[in-house]
Amino acid sequence: MNIKNILSHITHPIEHMSPLTARKRLPLGRTHGGRTLLCALLIGLSSCNSFLDITPDGQAKRDEMLQTKSGIEDALYGVYAQLRQSNLYGCELSIRGVEVLAQNMTCPGNDGIEMLQAYDYEKTDIRSWAESIWTLMYNNISNTNSVLQTDLVKDATAFPFTTYKGEALALRAFMHFDLVRLFTPQYTLNQQASGIPYQTEFSLKTPDFESLQKNYEHILTDLLEAEQLLKVEPVHQYEMTAFMNDRQTHLNLYAVWGTLARVYLTMGNKEKALAYADSVITKSPYCLKEKTEVINDVAGVLSQKETLFGVYFGDFYSTTSELLQKRTFYQSLDPRDDFMDYYERESLPLDYRTSAYFTQIEAGGQYFYRLSKFTDIYELNGIAGSRPAEQILGINLMRIPEMYYIAAECLLESDPARAKTYYNKVREHRGLNTLGASDQLTQELINLEFFKEYFGEGQQFYNYKRQNLPIVSFDGKKTFSASDKIYVIPIPNSEYANRY
Amino acid sequence: MQAAPTHSGNNGSSPALTAAPTDSIMLVGTVYDAELDDVLPGVNIAAWRGGKIIAATTSDMDGHFHLALANADCEVRVTYTGFEQMVIDPKNCLTDMAIKLKPKSTKMNDVVVTGFFNKSKVSFTGSVTQLSGADLKQVTGVNIISAIAALTPGLEIVVNSAQGSNPNHVPELVMRGMSSFSNEGQSVNQPTIILDGTEISMQELYDLDMNEVESINVLKDAAATALYGSKASNGVIVITRKPIQNSTLHLTYNFTGNVQIPQLGDYQLLTPMQKLEYERLAGLYNAHGAINAVTGLPKQYEMDELYNQRYKTIMAGQNSDWLAQPSRSSFSHDHSLRVYGGASNLRYELTGRFANTHGVMKDDLRRRYGLGFKLDYYIANSLQISNRTNYSELSTKDTPYGSFAQYAQMNPYDAMYNEDGTVNNNLAWDLNNPLHDATLGSYSKAGTKSLSNSTDIRWDINRMFRLTGHFNVTSVSGWSDTFTSPFARRYKNETDLSKRGSLQKGNNRSNSYNGNIVGTFNKLFKDESLISASAGWEINHSDSRSEYMQAIGFYNDAMSFVGNAAGYPTNSTPSGTQGKTADVGAFLSANYSFRNRYFVDGTWRLTGSSQFGENNRWGNFWSAGAGWNVMNEGFMSAVKDKFDVFKLRASMGYTGKVSFSPFQAMTMYRYSNTYEYKNGIGAVPLTIGNVDLAWERTMNYNVGLDFSMFDRRLNIVVDAYIRNTTDLLLNKAMAPSTGITQAMGNLGELQNKGIEFQVDGYIFRTRDFNWKVGTTGYLNSNRITKINDALKEMNKRNEEMATAYLEPLAQYAEGESVTALKLVRSGGIDPATGKEVYIKLNGERTFTYDATDRVLIGDTQPKYNGTANTSIFWKGFTLYALFDFRLGGWIYNTTRATKVEGSNPKYNADVRVFDERWKQPGDLALYKNIADASRPQQTDRFAEMENTLNLGTLNISYEFGKDICAKLHARNLRAGINFTDLFRISSVKIERGTDYLYSKGFEINLSATF
């Protein structure tokens, strides 16, 4: 009885499918005789392996966990959940670090912020700030690869495994893309630049550095494969499984299109960027919200109409409340001094965003603007219990207005009239006047719209970088001219030091 | 071993002399077990002449034998496994002899206890040190670990100068040199400890009642330890508790009283006046012309006033004895009671113990309670079943006075208490009074309760086969409470009352079981050749978990009950750890001895462990050995009667050690509520498991000599060894793009080489008087044979952190020891400037310190460890003295580096602070400018070679005579006094016992059997 169990365990079909596990099993052959003898002696134990396979509570062995749908889903949830670490999108890559680099946010007296504002990337504090982003991102990429490398996902042919694979590939590309945007020069300026390592394995093997061009090839390969795999999304979107619910919290098909539009635009491929942006606008279930819906639409929650992808984050309020809503010294962030000047305040109609995104608080007889865009009003007012059930707490990482701006930018030269319609559409939905037939749409106008719409959402810095624009300091006193000195964060030393 | 053929009264037949001169003789007789008085079948009876067998037979089922001999010119040997050999001269033989063989196993020196089965010592090829319970008690009746280490060459206690004589600090052992890089903690060098077949922890050994110990076998080389496979690398200590004698009811009581006084002699601090003078010279009272902004007067006025005020206080006789505050003389007592008895079929034993230990720092304690019950059931020559239950309890409390170092730095001219008896919190230079926290209600307590039950079965199937079984279940639960008073200094700036005071509670549980079954086969051939073989398997399983939580907000010092807490600290969650391990093993061990001259043995062990990586789940370990009993050779026959043992042996083998967590070898996902993701809960890999991770492997080579002559008047044991440890586990830094920044790998290689010896002998030996002297010695050299990038990375990290540590951190290099001391060479103090001159690697002299100029100074491990002992016995009195010495180890003298030169003038310092300090240009000084309070760089100025001699034990005991015993209705009565650590000479003057003082004192031992 015992021996039979062991044999059936060893010849488990799934384990044989993988060359990796097959290789792993090989050395055991030598001692197999001994084991059988030993196991035969073990009265009352179903087999040696089960006796020796010990899994502490709250843990699961990878090889076993990723043999089931729920295990794979849990592993993917783990990857999504890790995105909201404060050194990643939970703070630094959304409301804080990259917004400071864009000179949108500031914090007088905070040394770290001041170093970031001065693009002092060589400072120890900034080095470790960059290193933590780099390290955690690659850690999460590796966790994604763990899913991709399991047989059920790697050889996926049918739903839902294709969806798992599609999301995982998209996640891998999404994370690498943001590392590329932070740590390498802008592709359109220097295609021959060296890039970052593209990690495609869950193993102790360190990936090699590769050229920026190769990085983009990899990103596109992963995204395009994800697109194919997720194509069935509309068919399954009404399935009531937990995983297929709340698709905004996953890198779904439309988010993949959106990412492709972003990537192509960054690469300067306007044709492809337009195609994907337009796909999102025309084929996705998401659309621009009405101007009356602007208020509180992204207040610590995912925009129900506009968000293509956002990370679920039940505790985002504790970050936004400390950093943005309150005004504590040396920690909380103030918007740049002249930010209000960009919004059209003097002429009617009013930009609905000014009151939706900012509030004034009083401190010591003075009034200060706070970026209250992300402040959960239900938490703020202590009525968290009365939040509508359909709201999803979290951080918006991609919203549909960006697609309109991309489309407008791509058409600016080839078809200015059509570009203007995209541009006007967003302005309309924000309660603003539209450009008339005689008014000329310019890239500056699109950038201005982008600034007003995405203030605090962690995209501004990349938008400047992509266009190689100079950046005006938060206090307006200094202009940093565009160069790799400000736009390329040095890759951490530990990445070079520990390569074997 | 004398031939004493006795007459059998049982058989009733009358003896008759054989016809002496006739050629042929017929020997007829019966062999008995002398102890059980039962016949012994299968006994070999062989007649030998000139090293050859001329005739032989075996006793039948009733123990009878007949042996026909051609003539009487030979000797007849009666041999049987497990019994002492008997030699008969056929010339004066009786017919129908009753030969009574004495069982051997009652003499512990004849077998090596491996923990699974006993091996015959005569044909053992491994290296082992055997100690009896009485040997240990002669060294100390208090600390079993130090007793074992003192008596075993090759085994050392890790010197922990900070912890001193703290009774709540469990000592650590290292056998035959470090087998790991020390930065990972000493526990990785710990030997495996087996108590009656079950593995126990170092702490359980520390708390074991020494009176229960019958014998200890310290197994050192592969031939001795290979049975333990992946746990064997650091050696195995096998402890056997006392068997129950077949007797009427006996009662034994042991008492140990222990008086300890603190050793403050290492502290040579400044007197109040010296201290003030030091402050003045260091410039603390020099305002450098500053002006007080408020009054407009020079600040020097205030300084002078302060100085004069202190001067006045000192002249008035103020001299606070800070060192005396946390220290005390302590008395500890240990009571142990054992009741046993029984008849041949059923024996019982009841043990009880209470020990209350106090250290030399105020208010600490360690209490041990124990209760045990054992039942043995025997069927003669066939079955023995025994069951033992032990319950033990431990409670400990740490001293509330904190680290001793705090008191050594207080200024003696400051009053400790105010006139009203409260703690003086207004000290010079705004120092904190450590007595403030010490006198609050803060405490740190812990305890454990443990229940253990083991069953042992021994079944003698027949004369050749035996089956033994062992099964043990142990359950341990423990708790710890650490309470910090709300009035403690650390809450001085906390305004929120609900955040003052904290209680940390921890609890842990562990359940484990282990079992083994061993079959042994023994066959003795007529020519005294012997085959013995054993096969066995074992399982071990343990499951432990611990949980911690913290509560804060206590409004009152005296109400530390968790129910009085205001809440939990913010940003803190309950934490816990859990560990489950399982292993299965099987082994084969065989020994062949040819005519008791040449012997070989071999062991193969297979271990499967839950801790191994997936690719290395099963490990094979082995050993092979050979030996030669020179004494039994023909050419030795002329002098054979002078020798008791003359044996050469050699062994080699391969053992292992596991020191990583299961998740490091296989990828494990961890679920946590922090990964909650809207519609599900996420899981994240703990790390990328290294499936190739394997146990650390040690290849052991050992050669040895056992020599004993003149009826054991002179005994010598010498062993030389080489241990090559490969696949040492190290964390290596990974490029972050791999996904993780650190990965465990089998990377390092180390070698330990050494010699150890033990020589003892009787100078006189008569019935009433004997004098014995002995010495042991141990030399070990440790060398890193392979270094890799991970270690280089570690060196770099250690270099960066060097300034944060008092002592130099390790810098590993190939060819050097893991405990090498490496420092920059110093050219002394520049007479012109008072600054230190450093010598670069190329000999150039500079004022700039560069850590890369470090050179090898020496090894911090002593070159030579040894002991010398003597015992004199005279009419019941025994005097025993044990010296130990450590020679040739290098030490970085932190006292000189921080309290002589780098001392902060605001704190008290070593008296040497005045000596040899540079004061003005032209001074040829040993130390920097007295006004320079900065900590000096780590240079060889502070390195010293340490040689110490310590009289560890001086024991006088008396065994009362029969008549006195009879008067007191006692069977046996013994009393003794044991002076411990009576004196110590060291070539280095350094403050020892920085956290906890060292102590010396005496133990009183009383032992009575009724």
Short mmCIF file of C-alpha atoms in Angstrom, two decimals, chain A residues 161-393:
data_model
loop_
_atom_site.label_atom_id
_atom_site.label_comp_id
_atom_site.label_asym_id
_atom_site.label_seq_id
_atom_site.Cartn_x
_atom_site.Cartn_y
_atom_site.Cartn_z
CA PHE A 161 -5.78 29.70 -17.87
CA THR A 162 -5.36 31.89 -20.95
CA THR A 163 -6.66 34.82 -18.94
CA TYR A 164 -4.21 34.09 -16.13
CA LYS A 165 -1.40 34.00 -18.62
CA GLY A 166 -2.58 37.12 -20.39
CA GLU A 167 -2.78 39.12 -17.19
CA ALA A 168 0.56 37.85 -15.97
CA LEU A 169 2.29 38.73 -19.25
CA ALA A 170 0.68 42.15 -19.20
CA LEU A 171 1.78 42.69 -15.60
CA ARG A 172 5.33 41.75 -16.47
CA ALA A 173 5.38 44.19 -19.38
CA PHE A 174 3.65 46.93 -17.39
CA MET A 175 6.21 46.76 -14.59
CA HIS A 176 9.22 46.56 -16.90
CA PHE A 177 7.85 49.48 -18.91
CA ASP A 178 7.76 51.73 -15.85
CA LEU A 179 11.29 50.68 -14.90
CA VAL A 180 12.38 51.55 -18.44
CA ARG A 181 10.65 54.91 -18.18
CA LEU A 182 12.48 55.68 -14.93
CA PHE A 183 15.92 54.18 -15.39
CA THR A 184 16.76 54.53 -19.10
CA PRO A 185 16.94 57.42 -21.57
CA GLN A 186 13.93 58.26 -23.71
CA TYR A 187 13.78 55.74 -26.54
CA THR A 188 13.02 58.25 -29.30
CA LEU A 189 16.14 60.23 -28.43
CA ASN A 190 18.54 57.37 -28.16
CA GLN A 191 17.42 54.05 -29.53
CA GLN A 192 20.87 52.58 -29.08
CA ALA A 193 20.94 53.28 -25.36
CA SER A 194 21.43 50.39 -23.03
CA GLY A 195 18.38 49.27 -21.20
CA ILE A 196 17.56 47.20 -18.17
CA PRO A 197 17.55 43.43 -17.64
CA TYR A 198 14.27 41.90 -18.79
CA GLN A 199 13.44 39.18 -16.31
CA THR A 200 11.40 36.35 -17.72
CA GLU A 201 12.26 33.63 -15.25
CA PHE A 202 11.44 32.65 -11.72
CA SER A 203 14.85 31.33 -10.81
CA LEU A 204 18.09 32.29 -9.17
CA LYS A 205 19.52 33.16 -12.57
CA THR A 206 20.23 36.84 -12.94
CA PRO A 207 19.01 38.20 -16.29
CA ASP A 208 21.49 40.04 -18.51
CA PHE A 209 21.35 43.69 -19.30
CA GLU A 210 20.06 44.33 -22.79
CA SER A 211 19.61 47.25 -25.13
CA LEU A 212 16.70 49.62 -24.78
CA GLN A 213 15.52 48.46 -28.15
CA LYS A 214 15.42 44.87 -26.92
CA ASN A 215 13.56 46.02 -23.80
CA TYR A 216 10.82 47.51 -25.94
CA GLU A 217 10.72 44.43 -28.12
CA HIS A 218 10.17 42.33 -25.02
CA ILE A 219 7.54 44.66 -23.64
CA LEU A 220 5.67 44.59 -26.92
CA THR A 221 5.97 40.82 -27.29
CA ASP A 222 4.48 40.30 -23.85
CA LEU A 223 1.73 42.86 -24.36
CA LEU A 224 0.78 41.59 -27.80
CA GLU A 225 0.60 38.02 -26.56
CA ALA A 226 -1.45 39.21 -23.61
CA GLU A 227 -3.77 40.98 -26.04
CA GLN A 228 -4.35 37.74 -27.95
CA LEU A 229 -4.90 35.74 -24.78
CA LEU A 230 -7.32 38.25 -23.31
CA LYS A 231 -9.34 38.66 -26.47
CA VAL A 232 -11.99 36.36 -25.08
CA GLU A 233 -12.50 38.77 -22.22
CA PRO A 234 -15.83 40.18 -23.48
CA VAL A 235 -17.20 36.63 -23.70
CA HIS A 236 -16.44 35.91 -20.09
CA GLN A 237 -16.94 39.31 -18.56
CA TYR A 238 -20.29 38.42 -17.09
CA GLU A 239 -19.10 35.21 -15.47
CA MET A 240 -19.58 35.62 -11.81
CA THR A 241 -16.34 34.04 -10.68
CA ALA A 242 -14.43 36.15 -8.24
CA PHE A 243 -11.54 36.47 -10.64
CA MET A 244 -13.67 37.73 -13.51
CA ASN A 245 -15.38 40.23 -11.27
CA ASP A 246 -14.20 43.81 -10.84
CA ARG A 247 -12.07 43.63 -13.95
CA GLN A 248 -10.85 47.18 -13.40
CA THR A 249 -8.62 45.81 -10.65
CA HIS A 250 -6.94 43.49 -13.17
CA LEU A 251 -4.81 44.20 -16.20
CA ASN A 252 -7.75 43.40 -18.44
CA LEU A 253 -7.90 43.51 -22.24
CA TYR A 254 -8.71 47.26 -22.35
CA ALA A 255 -5.94 48.07 -19.93
CA VAL A 256 -3.59 46.09 -22.17
CA TRP A 257 -4.73 48.18 -25.15
CA GLY A 258 -4.22 51.28 -23.08
CA THR A 259 -0.73 50.14 -22.10
CA LEU A 260 0.06 49.38 -25.73
CA ALA A 261 -1.06 52.89 -26.67
CA ARG A 262 1.21 54.31 -23.95
CA VAL A 263 4.15 52.15 -25.03
CA TYR A 264 3.79 52.91 -28.74
CA LEU A 265 3.44 56.61 -28.06
CA THR A 266 6.58 56.51 -25.92
CA MET A 267 8.33 54.72 -28.77
CA GLY A 268 7.11 57.37 -31.20
CA ASN A 269 4.94 54.96 -33.16
CA LYS A 270 1.95 57.23 -33.53
CA GLU A 271 0.08 55.03 -35.93
CA LYS A 272 -0.05 52.08 -33.55
CA ALA A 273 -0.58 54.30 -30.53
CA LEU A 274 -3.57 55.88 -32.19
CA ALA A 275 -5.01 52.52 -33.18
CA TYR A 276 -4.89 51.20 -29.63
CA ALA A 277 -6.10 54.44 -28.06
CA ASP A 278 -8.97 54.48 -30.48
CA SER A 279 -9.76 50.82 -29.75
CA VAL A 280 -10.10 51.65 -26.09
CA ILE A 281 -12.28 54.66 -26.81
CA THR A 282 -14.56 52.89 -29.21
CA LYS A 283 -14.58 49.26 -28.12
CA SER A 284 -14.16 49.27 -24.37
CA PRO A 285 -17.05 49.50 -21.94
CA TYR A 286 -15.35 52.52 -20.37
CA CYS A 287 -16.13 56.08 -21.34
CA LEU A 288 -15.66 59.64 -20.15
CA LYS A 289 -17.72 60.58 -17.16
CA GLU A 290 -19.98 63.59 -17.21
CA LYS A 291 -18.74 66.86 -15.74
CA THR A 292 -21.18 66.49 -12.88
CA GLU A 293 -19.59 63.17 -12.03
CA VAL A 294 -16.10 64.62 -11.73
CA ILE A 295 -16.38 65.28 -8.04
CA ASN A 296 -15.11 62.46 -5.86
CA ASP A 297 -14.86 60.17 -8.86
CA VAL A 298 -11.29 59.13 -8.03
CA ALA A 299 -11.46 59.94 -4.32
CA GLY A 300 -9.60 56.88 -3.08
CA VAL A 301 -11.75 54.78 -5.38
CA LEU A 302 -11.46 53.58 -8.93
CA SER A 303 -13.43 55.67 -11.38
CA GLN A 304 -16.34 53.50 -12.36
CA LYS A 305 -16.58 54.93 -15.85
CA GLU A 306 -13.04 55.90 -16.66
CA THR A 307 -10.59 53.53 -14.99
CA LEU A 308 -9.06 50.97 -17.30
CA PHE A 309 -6.79 49.65 -14.58
CA GLY A 310 -6.30 50.46 -10.94
CA VAL A 311 -4.97 48.63 -7.95
CA TYR A 312 -7.38 47.67 -5.23
CA PHE A 313 -6.17 49.21 -1.99
CA GLY A 314 -8.44 49.04 1.04
CA ASP A 315 -6.12 51.17 3.12
CA PHE A 316 -5.19 53.87 0.63
CA TYR A 317 -6.87 56.43 2.85
CA SER A 318 -4.18 56.17 5.52
CA THR A 319 -1.60 57.22 2.91
CA THR A 320 -3.63 59.99 1.29
CA SER A 321 -4.83 61.33 4.58
CA GLU A 322 -1.31 61.60 6.00
CA LEU A 323 0.46 62.80 2.90
CA LEU A 324 -2.11 64.88 1.09
CA GLN A 325 -5.10 65.78 3.18
CA LYS A 326 -3.39 66.77 6.41
CA ARG A 327 -0.63 69.26 6.63
CA THR A 328 2.09 67.85 8.83
CA PHE A 329 5.55 69.29 8.69
CA TYR A 330 8.35 67.58 6.84
CA GLN A 331 6.04 64.90 5.56
CA SER A 332 2.87 65.94 3.83
CA LEU A 333 2.91 67.23 0.28
CA ASP A 334 1.85 70.61 -1.00
CA PRO A 335 0.91 71.16 -4.65
CA ARG A 336 3.34 73.33 -6.63
CA ASP A 337 3.01 77.02 -5.92
CA ASP A 338 1.41 78.10 -9.20
CA PHE A 339 -0.71 75.07 -9.94
CA MET A 340 -3.98 77.00 -9.85
CA ASP A 341 -2.76 79.26 -12.65
CA TYR A 342 -2.99 76.37 -15.08
CA TYR A 343 -6.67 75.88 -14.43
CA GLU A 344 -9.04 78.32 -16.15
CA ARG A 345 -10.33 80.23 -13.19
CA GLU A 346 -10.92 83.66 -14.59
CA SER A 347 -13.41 82.79 -17.28
CA LEU A 348 -16.63 80.89 -17.01
CA PRO A 349 -17.54 78.08 -17.15
CA LEU A 350 -15.39 76.82 -14.27
CA ASP A 351 -13.22 73.80 -14.58
CA TYR A 352 -15.07 71.21 -12.53
CA ARG A 353 -11.75 69.70 -11.56
CA THR A 354 -10.53 72.62 -9.47
CA SER A 355 -13.10 72.10 -6.79
CA ALA A 356 -13.07 68.33 -7.20
CA TYR A 357 -9.32 67.96 -6.92
CA PHE A 358 -8.36 70.62 -4.39
CA THR A 359 -9.55 71.97 -1.09
CA GLN A 360 -8.27 74.63 1.20
CA ILE A 361 -7.60 74.00 4.82
CA GLU A 362 -6.82 76.47 7.50
CA ALA A 363 -3.75 76.17 9.64
CA GLY A 364 -2.54 78.89 11.96
CA GLY A 365 -4.73 81.50 10.32
CA GLN A 366 -3.43 80.69 6.85
CA TYR A 367 -5.11 78.81 4.10
CA PHE A 368 -3.35 76.07 2.26
CA TYR A 369 -4.32 74.15 -0.82
CA ARG A 370 -4.43 70.42 -0.41
CA LEU A 371 -4.63 67.87 -3.18
CA SER A 372 -7.81 66.20 -2.02
CA LYS A 373 -8.40 64.40 -5.30
CA PHE A 374 -7.75 60.99 -3.75
CA THR A 375 -9.16 61.57 -0.30
CA ASP A 376 -11.87 59.10 0.46
CA ILE A 377 -14.78 61.29 1.57
CA TYR A 378 -16.54 58.46 3.33
CA GLU A 379 -13.49 57.89 5.53
CA LEU A 380 -12.92 61.60 5.92
CA ASN A 381 -16.45 62.12 7.15
CA GLY A 382 -16.39 58.98 9.26
CA ILE A 383 -19.18 57.34 7.35
CA ALA A 384 -17.24 54.50 5.75
CA GLY A 385 -20.17 52.22 6.41
CA SER A 386 -22.43 54.06 4.00
CA ARG A 387 -20.12 53.72 1.00
CA PRO A 388 -22.00 52.40 -2.03
CA ALA A 389 -21.24 48.75 -2.56
CA GLU A 390 -20.13 49.22 -6.17
CA GLN A 391 -17.23 51.48 -5.27
CA ILE A 392 -13.79 49.89 -5.41
CA LEU A 393 -11.21 51.37 -3.10
#
